[in-house]
Short mmCIF file of C-alpha atoms and ligand atoms in Angstrom, two decimals:
data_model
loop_
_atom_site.label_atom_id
_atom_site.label_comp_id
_atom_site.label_asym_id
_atom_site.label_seq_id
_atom_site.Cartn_x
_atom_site.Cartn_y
_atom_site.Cartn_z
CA UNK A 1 -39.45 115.66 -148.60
CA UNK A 2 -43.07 113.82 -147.42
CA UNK A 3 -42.57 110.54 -146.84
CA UNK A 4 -45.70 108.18 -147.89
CA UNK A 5 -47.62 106.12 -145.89
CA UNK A 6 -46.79 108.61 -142.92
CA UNK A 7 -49.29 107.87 -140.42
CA UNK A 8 -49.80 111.86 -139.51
CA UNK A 9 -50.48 112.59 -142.57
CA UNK A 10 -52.44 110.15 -143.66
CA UNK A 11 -54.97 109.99 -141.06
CA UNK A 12 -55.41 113.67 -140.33
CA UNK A 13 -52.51 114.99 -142.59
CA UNK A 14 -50.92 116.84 -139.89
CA UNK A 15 -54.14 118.67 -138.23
CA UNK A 16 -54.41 118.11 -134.50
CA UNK A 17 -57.19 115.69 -133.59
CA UNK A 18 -59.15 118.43 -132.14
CA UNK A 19 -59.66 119.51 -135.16
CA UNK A 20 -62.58 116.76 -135.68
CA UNK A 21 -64.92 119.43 -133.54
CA UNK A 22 -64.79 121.55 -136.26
CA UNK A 23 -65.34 118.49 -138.86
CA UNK A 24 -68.54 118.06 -137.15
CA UNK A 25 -69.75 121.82 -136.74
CA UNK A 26 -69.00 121.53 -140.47
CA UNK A 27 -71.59 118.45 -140.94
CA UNK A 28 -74.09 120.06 -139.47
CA UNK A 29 -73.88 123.29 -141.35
CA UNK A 30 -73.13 121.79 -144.96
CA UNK A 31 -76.15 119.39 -143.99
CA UNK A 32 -78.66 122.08 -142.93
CA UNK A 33 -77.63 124.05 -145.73
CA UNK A 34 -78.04 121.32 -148.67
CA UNK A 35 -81.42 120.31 -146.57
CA UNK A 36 -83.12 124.16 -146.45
CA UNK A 37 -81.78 123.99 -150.84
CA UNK A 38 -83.74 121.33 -151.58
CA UNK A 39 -86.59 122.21 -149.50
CA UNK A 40 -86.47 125.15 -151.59
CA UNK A 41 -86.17 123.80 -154.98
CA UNK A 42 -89.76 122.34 -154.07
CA UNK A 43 -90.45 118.82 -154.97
CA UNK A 44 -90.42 118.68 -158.49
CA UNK A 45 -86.85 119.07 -158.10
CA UNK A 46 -86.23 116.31 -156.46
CA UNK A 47 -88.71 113.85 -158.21
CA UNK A 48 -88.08 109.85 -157.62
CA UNK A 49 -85.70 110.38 -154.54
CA UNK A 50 -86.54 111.95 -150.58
CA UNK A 51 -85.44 114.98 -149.74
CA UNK A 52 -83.02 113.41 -146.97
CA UNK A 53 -81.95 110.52 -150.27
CA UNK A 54 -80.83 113.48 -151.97
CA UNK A 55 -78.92 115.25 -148.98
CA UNK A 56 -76.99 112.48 -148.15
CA UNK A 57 -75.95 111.78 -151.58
CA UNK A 58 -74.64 115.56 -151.84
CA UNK A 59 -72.94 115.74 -148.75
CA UNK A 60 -71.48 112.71 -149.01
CA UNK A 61 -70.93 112.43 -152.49
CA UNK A 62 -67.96 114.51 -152.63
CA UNK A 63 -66.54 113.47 -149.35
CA UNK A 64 -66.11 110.26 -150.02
CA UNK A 65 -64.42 110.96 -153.38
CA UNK A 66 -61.80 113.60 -151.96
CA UNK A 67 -59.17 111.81 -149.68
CA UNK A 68 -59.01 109.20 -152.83
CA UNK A 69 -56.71 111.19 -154.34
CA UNK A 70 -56.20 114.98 -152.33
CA UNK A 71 -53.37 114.23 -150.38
CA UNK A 72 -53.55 116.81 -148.22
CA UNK A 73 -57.36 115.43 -146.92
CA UNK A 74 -56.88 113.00 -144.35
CA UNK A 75 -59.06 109.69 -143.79
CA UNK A 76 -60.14 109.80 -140.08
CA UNK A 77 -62.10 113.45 -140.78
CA UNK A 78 -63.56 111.58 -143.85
CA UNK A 79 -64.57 108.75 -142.32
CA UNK A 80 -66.11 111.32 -139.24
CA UNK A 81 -67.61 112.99 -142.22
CA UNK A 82 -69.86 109.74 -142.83
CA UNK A 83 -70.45 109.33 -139.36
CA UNK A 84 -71.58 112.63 -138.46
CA UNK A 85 -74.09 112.91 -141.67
CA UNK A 86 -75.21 109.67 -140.73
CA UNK A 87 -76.26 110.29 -136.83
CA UNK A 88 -77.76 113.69 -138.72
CA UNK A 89 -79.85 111.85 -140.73
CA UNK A 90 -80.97 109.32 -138.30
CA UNK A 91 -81.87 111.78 -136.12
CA UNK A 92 -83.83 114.03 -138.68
CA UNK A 93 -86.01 110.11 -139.41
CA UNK A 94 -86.47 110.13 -135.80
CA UNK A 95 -87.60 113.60 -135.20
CA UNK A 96 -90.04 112.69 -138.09
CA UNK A 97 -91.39 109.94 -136.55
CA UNK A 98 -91.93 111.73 -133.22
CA UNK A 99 -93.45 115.38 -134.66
CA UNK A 100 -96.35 115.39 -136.92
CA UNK A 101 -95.30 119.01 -137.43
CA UNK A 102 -91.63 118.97 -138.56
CA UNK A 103 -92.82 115.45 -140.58
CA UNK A 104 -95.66 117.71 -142.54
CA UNK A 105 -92.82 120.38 -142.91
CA UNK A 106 -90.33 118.10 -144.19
CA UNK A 107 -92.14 115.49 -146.51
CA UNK A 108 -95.04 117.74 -147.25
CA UNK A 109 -98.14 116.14 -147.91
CA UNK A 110 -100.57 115.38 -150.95
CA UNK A 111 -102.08 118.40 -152.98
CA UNK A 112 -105.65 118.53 -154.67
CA UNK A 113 -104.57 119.63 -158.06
CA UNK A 114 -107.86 118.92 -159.67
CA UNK A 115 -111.42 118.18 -157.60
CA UNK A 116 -114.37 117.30 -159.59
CA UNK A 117 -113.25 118.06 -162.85
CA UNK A 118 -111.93 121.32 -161.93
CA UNK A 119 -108.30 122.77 -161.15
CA UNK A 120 -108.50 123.15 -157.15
CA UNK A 121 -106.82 126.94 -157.82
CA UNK A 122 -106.05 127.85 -154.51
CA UNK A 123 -103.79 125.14 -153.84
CA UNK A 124 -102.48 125.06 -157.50
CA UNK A 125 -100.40 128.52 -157.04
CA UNK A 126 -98.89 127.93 -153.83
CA UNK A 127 -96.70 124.36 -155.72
CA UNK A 128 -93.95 125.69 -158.22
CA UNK A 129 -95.66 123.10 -160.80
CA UNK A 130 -95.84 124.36 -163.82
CA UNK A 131 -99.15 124.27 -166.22
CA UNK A 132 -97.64 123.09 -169.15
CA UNK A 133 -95.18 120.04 -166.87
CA UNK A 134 -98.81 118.67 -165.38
CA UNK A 135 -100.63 118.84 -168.91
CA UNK A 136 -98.12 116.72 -170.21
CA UNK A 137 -98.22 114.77 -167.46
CA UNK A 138 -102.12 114.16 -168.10
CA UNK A 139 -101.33 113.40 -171.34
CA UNK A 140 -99.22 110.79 -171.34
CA UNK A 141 -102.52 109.35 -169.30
CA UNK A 142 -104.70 109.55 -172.08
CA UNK A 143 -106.23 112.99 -170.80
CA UNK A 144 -107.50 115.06 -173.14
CA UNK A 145 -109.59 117.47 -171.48
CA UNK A 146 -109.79 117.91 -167.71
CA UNK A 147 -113.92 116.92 -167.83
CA UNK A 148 -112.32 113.35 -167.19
CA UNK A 149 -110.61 113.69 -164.09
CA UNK A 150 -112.33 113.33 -160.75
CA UNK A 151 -109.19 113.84 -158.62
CA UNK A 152 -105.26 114.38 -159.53
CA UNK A 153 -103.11 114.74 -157.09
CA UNK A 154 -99.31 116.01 -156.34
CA UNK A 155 -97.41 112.95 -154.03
CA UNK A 156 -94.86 114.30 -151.54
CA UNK A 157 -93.22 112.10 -154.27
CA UNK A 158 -93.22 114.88 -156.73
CA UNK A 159 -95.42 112.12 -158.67
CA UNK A 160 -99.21 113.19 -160.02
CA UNK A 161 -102.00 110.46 -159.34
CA UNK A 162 -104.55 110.84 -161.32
CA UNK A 163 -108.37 109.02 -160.79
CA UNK A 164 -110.30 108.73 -164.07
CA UNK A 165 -114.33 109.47 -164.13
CA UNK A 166 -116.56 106.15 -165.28
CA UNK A 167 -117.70 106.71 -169.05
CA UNK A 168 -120.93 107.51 -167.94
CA UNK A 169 -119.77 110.17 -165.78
CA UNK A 170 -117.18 111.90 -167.96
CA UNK A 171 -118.40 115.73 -167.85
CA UNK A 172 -117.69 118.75 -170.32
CA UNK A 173 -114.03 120.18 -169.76
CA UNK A 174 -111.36 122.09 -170.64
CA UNK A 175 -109.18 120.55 -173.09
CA UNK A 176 -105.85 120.46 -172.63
CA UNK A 177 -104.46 119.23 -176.00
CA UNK A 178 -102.26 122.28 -177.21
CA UNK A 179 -104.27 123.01 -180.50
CA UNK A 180 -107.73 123.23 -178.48
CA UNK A 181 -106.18 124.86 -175.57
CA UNK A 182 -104.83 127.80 -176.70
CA UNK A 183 -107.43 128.45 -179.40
CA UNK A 184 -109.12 131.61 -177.49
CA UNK A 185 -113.08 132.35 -177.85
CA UNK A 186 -113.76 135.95 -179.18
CA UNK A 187 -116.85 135.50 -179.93
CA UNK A 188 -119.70 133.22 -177.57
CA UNK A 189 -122.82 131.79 -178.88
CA UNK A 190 -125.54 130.65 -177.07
CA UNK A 191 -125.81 126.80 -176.61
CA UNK A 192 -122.08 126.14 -176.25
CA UNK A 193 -120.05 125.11 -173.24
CA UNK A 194 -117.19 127.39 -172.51
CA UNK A 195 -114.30 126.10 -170.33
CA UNK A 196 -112.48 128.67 -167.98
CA UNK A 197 -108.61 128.60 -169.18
CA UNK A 198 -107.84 129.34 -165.89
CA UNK A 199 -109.69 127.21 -163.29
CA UNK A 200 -111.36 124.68 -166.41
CA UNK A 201 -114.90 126.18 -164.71
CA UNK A 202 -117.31 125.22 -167.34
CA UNK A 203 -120.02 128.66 -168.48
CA UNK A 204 -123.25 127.69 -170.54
CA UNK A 205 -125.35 130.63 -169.68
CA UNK A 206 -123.88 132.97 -172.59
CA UNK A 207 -125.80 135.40 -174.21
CA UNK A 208 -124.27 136.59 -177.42
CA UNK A 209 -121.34 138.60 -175.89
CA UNK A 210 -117.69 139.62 -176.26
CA UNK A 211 -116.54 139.86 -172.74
CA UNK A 212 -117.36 137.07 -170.07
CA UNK A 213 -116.00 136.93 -166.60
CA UNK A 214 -115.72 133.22 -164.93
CA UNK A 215 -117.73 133.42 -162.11
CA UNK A 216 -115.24 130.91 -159.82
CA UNK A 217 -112.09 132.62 -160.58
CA UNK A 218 -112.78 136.23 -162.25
CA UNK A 219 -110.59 135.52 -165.23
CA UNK A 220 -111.80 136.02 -168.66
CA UNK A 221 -110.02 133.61 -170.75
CA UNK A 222 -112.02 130.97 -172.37
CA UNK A 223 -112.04 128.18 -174.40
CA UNK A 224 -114.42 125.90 -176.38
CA UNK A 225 -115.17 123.03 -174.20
CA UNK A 226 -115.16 119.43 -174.88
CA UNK A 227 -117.07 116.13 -173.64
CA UNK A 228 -115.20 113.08 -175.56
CA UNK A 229 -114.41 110.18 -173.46
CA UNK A 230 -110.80 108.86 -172.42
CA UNK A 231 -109.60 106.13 -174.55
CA UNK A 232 -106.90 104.49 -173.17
ZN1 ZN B 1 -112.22 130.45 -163.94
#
């Protein structure tokens, strides 16, 4: 029969104290392991909160929660639990502030999404944004084609900024409202603006044609473009 309130028990529930070496070899795994996740899941996934936010609320999250009511976790590797993560993540913030390079590799830094009215493509493919997640997100800024934007950019945040042309600058672009968007051109005349569907490259030099090739990214895929201003 366990007695309760058996200090054994109820501090390490029986384990020998040495046993707190392997507590900590376990930090440092379970934290490497939920930091390389995340670092994976890119930073979309882990919009609004850091990377190292995120890891301590996972590893911690469930440690905290166990010996309230597991009787067979004790309460001094729990409480080495918190301390452990917590010299981890201090010195992951310190290593940051000392190496430019694992700082760039951890916290990433802003990405040209769009340069001059155009999607800056290169960088575009390499972030696991999707088209359709930053449309909306221009959207809900009053975009409606992409002829409006001088810059937009992806934070380390996960966040987009976005920097609005003047009026008076506002260019022909590629609209990104669903209905004009995916309403393909089959047939060109001459005197319209095309927009590239793929890198919003705007084509005025049609001759009466079927088949047109964007000369910036080689795609074929066009769509009427547009020149209205942004009325917010
Ligand atoms: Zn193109």
């Amino acid at each position: 029969m366990k007695e309760i309130f058996e200090t054994d028990r109820l501090l390490m529930n029986g384990l020998p104290y040495v046993f707190l070496f392997e507590v900590l070899f376990r930090c440092i795994v379970m934290y490497i392991v939920a930091l390389l996740v995340l670092k994976m899941a890119g930073r979309r996934g882990v919009q609004q909160l850091s990377v190292f936010e995120l890891v301590i609320i996972l590893t911690l999250g469930s440690a905290a929660g166990d010996p309230l009511f597991y009787e067979n976790v004790g309460l001094l590797p729990t409480i080495c639990v918190f301390i452990f993560i917590m010299i981890l993540y201090r010195l992951t913030t310190f290593l940051i502030t000392k190496s430019k390079r694992i700082e760039k590799w951890l916290e990433g830094e802003a990405i040209y999404l769009i340069e001059e009215g155009e999607f800056a493509i290169d960088k575009f493919k390499k972030e696991s944004l999707a088209q359709n997640e930053f449309f909306a997100e221009l959207r809900l800024r009053n975009v409606t084609h992409i002829g409006q934007v001088k810059l937009a950019l992806l934070e380390t945040s996960g966040q987009v900024s976005v920097f609005f042309y003047r009026d008076e600058e506002v260019q022909p672009g590629l609209p990104i409202l669903p209905h004009q968007f995916n309403n393909l051109v089959l047939q060109f005349k001459v005197g319209e603006l095309y927009a590239c569907k793929f890198c919003a490259n705007i084509c005025n030099s049609v001759s009466e044609t079927k088949q047109l090739e964007c000369d910036r990214c080689g795609k074929d895929e066009w769509v009427m473009a547009t020149d209205e201003l942004r009325i917010a």
